[in-house]
Coordinates of C-alpha atoms and ligand atoms in Angstrom, one line a residue:
M1 CA 74.5 85.4 79.6
R2 CA 75.0 89.1 80.1
P3 CA 78.3 90.0 78.3
A4 CA 79.8 92.1 81.2
R5 CA 82.7 90.1 82.6
A6 CA 86.0 90.4 84.4
L7 CA 88.7 88.4 82.7
I8 CA 91.3 87.5 85.3
N9 CA 94.7 86.4 84.2
P10 CA 96.7 84.1 86.5
D11 CA 99.9 84.4 84.4
A12 CA 99.9 88.2 84.9
L13 CA 99.3 87.8 88.7
R14 CA 102.2 85.4 89.0
H15 CA 104.4 87.6 86.8
N16 CA 103.7 90.6 89.1
L17 CA 104.6 88.5 92.1
G18 CA 107.9 87.8 90.3
R19 CA 108.3 91.6 89.8
V20 CA 107.9 92.1 93.6
R21 CA 110.6 89.5 94.2
I22 CA 112.9 91.4 91.8
F23 CA 112.3 94.7 93.6
A24 CA 112.7 93.2 97.0
P25 CA 115.0 90.2 96.6
H26 CA 115.9 89.8 100.3
S27 CA 112.4 90.1 101.7
R28 CA 109.5 87.7 102.2
V29 CA 106.3 88.6 100.5
M30 CA 103.0 89.0 102.3
A31 CA 100.5 89.2 99.4
I32 CA 97.6 91.4 100.3
V33 CA 94.3 89.9 99.2
K34 CA 91.8 91.9 101.3
A35 CA 88.6 93.3 99.7
N36 CA 88.1 90.0 97.8
G37 CA 91.6 90.1 96.4
Y38 CA 91.2 93.7 95.2
G39 CA 88.1 92.6 93.4
H40 CA 89.7 89.6 91.6
G41 CA 88.4 86.9 93.9
I42 CA 90.2 86.2 97.2
G43 CA 90.3 82.4 96.8
W44 CA 91.5 82.7 93.2
A45 CA 94.1 85.3 94.0
A46 CA 95.5 83.3 97.0
R47 CA 95.6 80.1 95.0
V48 CA 97.4 81.7 92.0
L49 CA 99.8 83.4 94.5
S50 CA 100.6 80.2 96.4
D51 CA 104.3 81.0 96.1
A52 CA 103.9 84.1 98.3
D53 CA 105.3 83.7 101.8
G54 CA 102.0 84.8 103.5
F55 CA 98.8 86.6 103.0
G56 CA 97.2 89.8 104.4
V57 CA 93.4 90.0 104.9
A58 CA 91.0 92.3 106.7
S59 CA 88.7 89.8 108.5
V60 CA 88.7 86.5 110.3
E61 CA 86.1 85.3 107.7
D62 CA 88.6 85.9 104.9
G63 CA 91.3 84.1 106.9
V64 CA 89.1 81.1 107.5
L65 CA 88.0 81.1 103.9
L66 CA 91.7 80.8 102.8
R67 CA 92.4 78.1 105.3
E68 CA 89.4 76.1 104.1
A69 CA 90.7 76.6 100.6
G70 CA 93.9 74.8 101.7
I71 CA 96.3 77.8 102.1
S72 CA 98.8 76.8 104.9
K73 CA 101.1 79.9 104.8
P74 CA 100.8 82.6 107.4
I75 CA 97.7 84.7 107.2
V76 CA 97.7 88.1 108.9
L77 CA 94.7 90.1 110.0
L78 CA 95.8 93.6 109.0
E79 CA 93.7 95.4 111.6
G80 CA 93.7 92.5 114.0
F81 CA 90.5 91.1 115.6
F82 CA 87.5 93.3 116.1
H83 CA 86.1 91.5 119.1
P84 CA 87.7 89.1 121.6
N85 CA 85.2 86.4 120.7
E86 CA 87.1 86.1 117.4
L87 CA 90.2 84.8 119.2
T88 CA 88.9 81.2 119.3
D89 CA 88.5 81.1 115.4
L90 CA 91.9 82.9 115.2
T91 CA 93.7 80.1 117.1
A92 CA 91.7 77.3 115.5
H93 CA 92.8 78.5 112.1
R94 CA 96.3 79.6 113.0
L95 CA 95.7 83.2 111.9
D96 CA 98.2 85.9 112.9
T97 CA 96.8 89.1 114.3
V98 CA 98.0 92.7 114.2
V99 CA 97.8 94.3 117.6
H100 CA 97.5 98.1 117.1
H101 CA 95.6 99.3 120.2
E102 CA 95.6 99.0 124.0
S103 CA 92.1 97.4 123.8
Q104 CA 93.4 94.5 121.7
L105 CA 96.5 94.1 123.9
W106 CA 94.2 94.0 127.0
D107 CA 91.9 91.4 125.3
L108 CA 94.9 89.2 124.4
E109 CA 96.2 89.4 128.0
H110 CA 92.9 88.6 129.6
I111 CA 91.1 86.1 127.4
R112 CA 91.2 82.5 128.7
D113 CA 90.9 79.2 127.1
V114 CA 92.9 80.1 124.1
P115 CA 94.3 76.6 123.1
H116 CA 97.6 77.9 121.8
P117 CA 99.4 81.2 121.4
I118 CA 98.6 83.6 118.6
D119 CA 101.4 85.1 116.5
V120 CA 101.3 88.9 116.8
W121 CA 102.3 91.7 114.4
V122 CA 102.6 94.8 116.6
K123 CA 101.6 97.9 114.6
V124 CA 103.5 101.1 115.4
D125 CA 102.4 104.5 114.1
T126 CA 105.3 106.2 112.3
G127 CA 103.2 108.9 110.7
M128 CA 100.1 107.5 109.1
H129 CA 98.1 108.6 112.2
R130 CA 95.4 106.0 111.6
I131 CA 96.1 102.9 113.7
G132 CA 99.2 101.8 115.6
F133 CA 100.9 102.4 119.0
P134 CA 102.8 105.6 119.5
P135 CA 106.5 105.0 119.0
A136 CA 107.2 106.0 122.6
I137 CA 105.3 103.0 124.0
L138 CA 106.5 100.3 121.6
A139 CA 109.1 98.9 123.9
G140 CA 106.5 98.6 126.7
V141 CA 104.1 96.9 124.4
A142 CA 106.8 94.5 123.3
K143 CA 107.6 93.7 126.9
R144 CA 104.0 92.9 127.7
L145 CA 103.7 90.6 124.7
K146 CA 106.8 88.7 125.7
V147 CA 105.1 87.7 129.0
C148 CA 101.6 87.3 127.5
M149 CA 100.6 83.6 127.6
N150 CA 98.3 84.0 124.6
A151 CA 100.9 85.8 122.4
G152 CA 103.2 83.6 120.3
R153 CA 105.9 84.9 118.0
M154 CA 106.1 88.7 117.8
R155 CA 106.8 90.8 114.7
V156 CA 106.6 94.6 114.1
M157 CA 105.1 96.6 111.3
S158 CA 104.1 100.1 110.3
H159 CA 102.5 101.7 107.3
F160 CA 103.3 104.5 104.8
P161 CA 100.9 107.4 104.0
T162 CA 102.9 109.0 101.2
A163 CA 105.5 106.5 99.9
D164 CA 104.1 107.0 96.3
N165 CA 105.8 110.4 96.2
R166 CA 109.5 109.7 95.8
F167 CA 110.5 113.3 96.7
D168 CA 108.5 113.2 99.9
A169 CA 110.6 114.0 103.0
Q170 CA 108.4 112.2 105.4
T171 CA 109.0 108.7 104.0
P172 CA 112.8 108.5 104.5
E173 CA 112.3 109.9 108.0
Q174 CA 109.6 107.2 108.7
I175 CA 112.0 104.5 107.5
R176 CA 114.8 105.8 109.7
Q177 CA 112.5 106.1 112.8
F178 CA 111.1 102.6 112.2
D179 CA 114.6 101.2 111.9
V180 CA 115.9 102.8 115.1
L181 CA 112.7 101.9 117.1
T182 CA 112.8 98.3 116.2
R183 CA 116.5 97.5 115.7
N184 CA 117.0 96.1 119.2
L185 CA 113.8 94.1 119.4
N186 CA 115.3 91.3 117.4
V187 CA 112.1 90.6 115.5
E188 CA 111.1 90.4 111.9
R189 CA 109.9 93.8 110.6
S190 CA 107.6 95.0 107.8
L191 CA 107.0 98.5 106.4
A192 CA 106.7 98.6 102.7
N193 CA 103.4 98.5 100.7
S194 CA 103.6 98.6 96.8
A195 CA 104.8 102.2 96.7
G196 CA 107.5 101.4 99.3
I197 CA 108.6 98.3 97.4
V198 CA 109.1 100.4 94.2
N199 CA 110.3 103.7 95.6
W200 CA 112.1 102.9 98.8
P201 CA 114.5 99.9 98.9
S202 CA 115.6 100.8 102.4
S203 CA 112.0 100.1 103.6
H204 CA 111.9 96.5 102.6
F205 CA 113.1 94.8 105.8
E206 CA 112.2 91.1 106.3
W207 CA 108.6 91.3 104.9
V208 CA 107.1 93.4 102.2
R209 CA 103.3 93.8 101.8
P210 CA 102.4 94.4 98.1
G211 CA 98.7 94.9 97.1
I212 CA 98.0 97.0 94.1
M213 CA 101.2 96.1 92.2
L214 CA 100.3 92.4 92.3
Y215 CA 97.2 93.2 90.4
G216 CA 99.2 95.1 87.8
A217 CA 98.3 98.7 88.5
S218 CA 101.1 101.2 89.2
P219 CA 101.4 102.3 92.8
I220 CA 103.1 105.5 91.7
I221 CA 101.0 108.4 90.3
G222 CA 102.3 109.4 86.9
L223 CA 104.5 106.3 86.5
P224 CA 102.7 103.8 84.1
A225 CA 102.5 100.2 85.2
Q226 CA 104.1 99.2 81.9
E227 CA 107.3 101.0 82.9
L228 CA 107.5 98.9 86.0
D229 CA 106.8 95.8 83.9
L230 CA 103.6 95.1 85.8
K231 CA 100.8 93.4 83.8
P232 CA 97.1 94.1 84.3
V233 CA 95.4 91.1 85.9
M234 CA 91.8 92.1 85.4
T235 CA 90.4 93.1 82.1
L236 CA 86.8 94.4 82.4
T237 CA 84.9 93.8 79.2
S238 CA 81.5 93.8 77.7
E239 CA 79.9 94.1 74.3
L240 CA 78.1 96.7 72.2
I241 CA 74.4 95.9 72.3
A242 CA 73.3 98.7 70.0
V243 CA 74.7 101.1 67.5
N244 CA 72.3 103.9 66.6
L245 CA 72.6 106.9 64.3
R246 CA 71.8 110.1 66.2
R247 CA 71.0 113.5 64.8
K248 CA 72.8 116.6 65.6
G249 CA 71.5 118.2 68.8
E250 CA 69.9 115.0 70.1
A251 CA 70.5 114.5 73.9
I252 CA 72.0 111.1 75.1
G253 CA 70.8 109.4 78.2
Y254 CA 69.7 110.5 81.7
G255 CA 69.6 114.2 82.3
G256 CA 70.0 114.9 78.6
D257 CA 73.0 117.0 79.3
W258 CA 75.2 115.6 76.5
R259 CA 74.1 116.5 73.0
C260 CA 75.4 115.3 69.7
P261 CA 77.5 118.0 68.1
E262 CA 76.7 116.5 64.6
D263 CA 75.0 113.5 63.1
M264 CA 76.9 110.5 64.5
P265 CA 76.8 106.9 65.5
V266 CA 76.4 106.3 69.3
G267 CA 77.1 102.8 70.7
V268 CA 75.6 101.3 73.8
V269 CA 77.8 99.0 76.0
A270 CA 76.2 96.5 78.4
I271 CA 77.9 97.7 81.5
G272 CA 77.1 100.3 84.1
Y273 CA 77.4 101.3 87.7
G274 CA 75.4 98.2 88.7
D275 CA 78.5 96.4 87.6
G276 CA 80.9 98.7 89.4
Y277 CA 81.8 100.9 86.4
P278 CA 81.9 104.3 88.1
R279 CA 78.8 106.4 87.6
H280 CA 80.8 109.6 87.9
A281 CA 83.0 108.7 84.8
P282 CA 82.7 111.9 82.8
P283 CA 82.1 112.2 79.1
G284 CA 85.5 111.7 77.5
T285 CA 86.5 108.7 79.6
P286 CA 87.9 106.2 77.1
V287 CA 86.8 102.6 76.3
L288 CA 88.6 100.4 73.9
I289 CA 86.9 98.8 70.9
H290 CA 89.1 97.0 68.3
G291 CA 92.1 98.6 69.9
V292 CA 90.8 102.1 69.4
R293 CA 90.0 104.4 72.3
V294 CA 86.6 106.0 72.0
P295 CA 85.1 108.4 74.6
I296 CA 81.9 107.7 76.6
V297 CA 79.1 110.3 76.2
G298 CA 76.2 111.1 78.4
R299 CA 75.8 109.7 81.9
V300 CA 76.7 106.2 83.0
S301 CA 73.4 104.2 83.7
M302 CA 73.0 101.2 86.0
D303 CA 73.4 98.6 83.2
M304 CA 74.6 100.6 80.2
V305 CA 77.2 103.1 79.0
T306 CA 76.9 105.2 75.7
V307 CA 80.0 105.8 73.5
D308 CA 80.9 108.1 70.7
L309 CA 81.6 105.9 67.6
R310 CA 82.6 108.6 65.1
D311 CA 86.1 107.1 65.0
L312 CA 84.8 103.6 64.5
P313 CA 82.0 103.8 61.9
D314 CA 82.2 100.1 61.3
A315 CA 81.6 99.1 64.9
K316 CA 78.6 96.8 65.2
V317 CA 76.4 95.0 67.8
G318 CA 78.4 92.2 69.5
D319 CA 81.8 93.8 69.2
P320 CA 83.8 93.4 72.4
V321 CA 84.5 96.5 74.5
V322 CA 87.3 96.8 77.1
L323 CA 86.5 99.2 80.0
W324 CA 89.9 98.7 81.6
G325 CA 92.7 96.2 81.6
N326 CA 94.7 95.1 78.6
G327 CA 95.5 98.1 76.5
L328 CA 93.7 100.5 78.8
P329 CA 95.3 100.9 82.2
V330 CA 92.8 101.1 85.1
E331 CA 94.8 103.9 86.5
E332 CA 93.9 106.0 83.5
I333 CA 90.2 105.4 84.0
A334 CA 90.6 106.2 87.7
E335 CA 92.2 109.5 86.9
H336 CA 89.3 110.5 84.7
C337 CA 87.0 109.6 87.5
G338 CA 88.9 111.4 90.3
T339 CA 89.6 108.2 92.1
I340 CA 92.3 105.5 92.3
S341 CA 92.7 102.1 90.7
Y342 CA 92.2 100.4 94.0
E343 CA 88.6 101.6 94.3
L344 CA 87.7 100.7 90.7
L345 CA 89.0 97.2 91.1
C346 CA 87.5 96.4 94.4
R347 CA 84.1 97.8 93.5
V348 CA 83.5 95.4 90.5
A349 CA 80.1 94.1 91.5
A350 CA 79.4 90.5 92.4
R351 CA 77.1 90.1 89.4
V352 CA 80.1 90.4 87.0
P353 CA 81.4 86.9 86.6
R354 CA 85.2 86.5 87.1
I355 CA 86.5 84.4 84.3
E356 CA 90.0 83.0 84.3
S357 CA 91.7 83.8 81.0
T358 CA 95.2 84.0 79.8
I359 CA 94.2 85.4 76.4
S360 CA 94.6 89.1 76.1
A361 CA 91.1 90.6 75.5
Ligands
PLP1 C1 96.3 97.3 101.9 C2 97.5 97.3 102.6 C3 98.8 97.1 102.0 C4 98.9 97.0 100.5 O1 98.9 98.3 100.0 P1 99.1 98.6 98.4 O2 99.2 100.0 98.3 O3 97.9 98.0 97.7 O4 100.4 97.9 98.0 C5 99.9 96.9 102.8 N1 99.8 97.0 104.1 C6 98.7 97.2 104.8 C7 98.7 97.3 106.3 C8 97.5 97.4 104.1 O5 96.3 97.6 104.7

């Protein structure tokens, strides 16, 4: 078996759900498991998070998959349905839908033969300017849903663009606007993502919607997950498959643009962009071997990464290598690569086996 694997820790995932409950003790928790559970496996994540009060997904297929896996809690389609022909599956599997656009509202009002009403989360746009009804028409939308035969229980939600910045002036204004807008609708409300949960207690309302913090990465730039007592759920690991002594001046890998500054050992790790390790990880991005951070050198290949072993002269073929996870926060790797932890986690390729493990790598 190829040694590249993603160890996924159910204790850490449950622990992080517990942290959400401590941050937001009066709210119900909609665990966000879209994008294959942020790369961890959607069925696995939902099963481990069975104590959550509901789940958020991005497709009817994912909702059906969770129902077929025996999940009976509410499941919410975060962008709603994409085509009215999905409404039959939606009702058959009791999936809740977001309604964010006039076209969806119209479909819901006009489709026939829906066997029973669908619970709706109306999305209002309080400043993300991506999806959602303008605040000015929310009351009108709510009125239409009240008389819509196909709409069941109504709830209201919105989303934050900048809640990770605790000095941001837009976020408290969004919270205030959302509160005022929805106060008299007498429905359950949801606003906070992970950053809102951590930074903005007044945004918690009846439902919070954590994603990234469940998986143990910090939602706040510059604030380590450890300080929030979040534990990494995924540890991406592989092994050294070669240790070679290189001469001063020798070029390493594709393009040959990284040259050895002296005679030195260079290790080869069996992982690459074909596994979802970012190809644009620059030289200097750390990997962890025997608890020691060593930098990658040269370019990331499809199946391999080369590392500078000058600080680990005893490293040998077969030694385990951590690319991120326990002891090496994924946020740190993301920062080296000019991206965010979310992208690294959800891009781990299908060929990397997810292996449940409670043992720290
Ligand atoms: C993905 C998503 C979330 C979770 O966001 P995190 O930053 O991962 O906590 C919450 N709400 C909506 C609507 C989302 O799409």
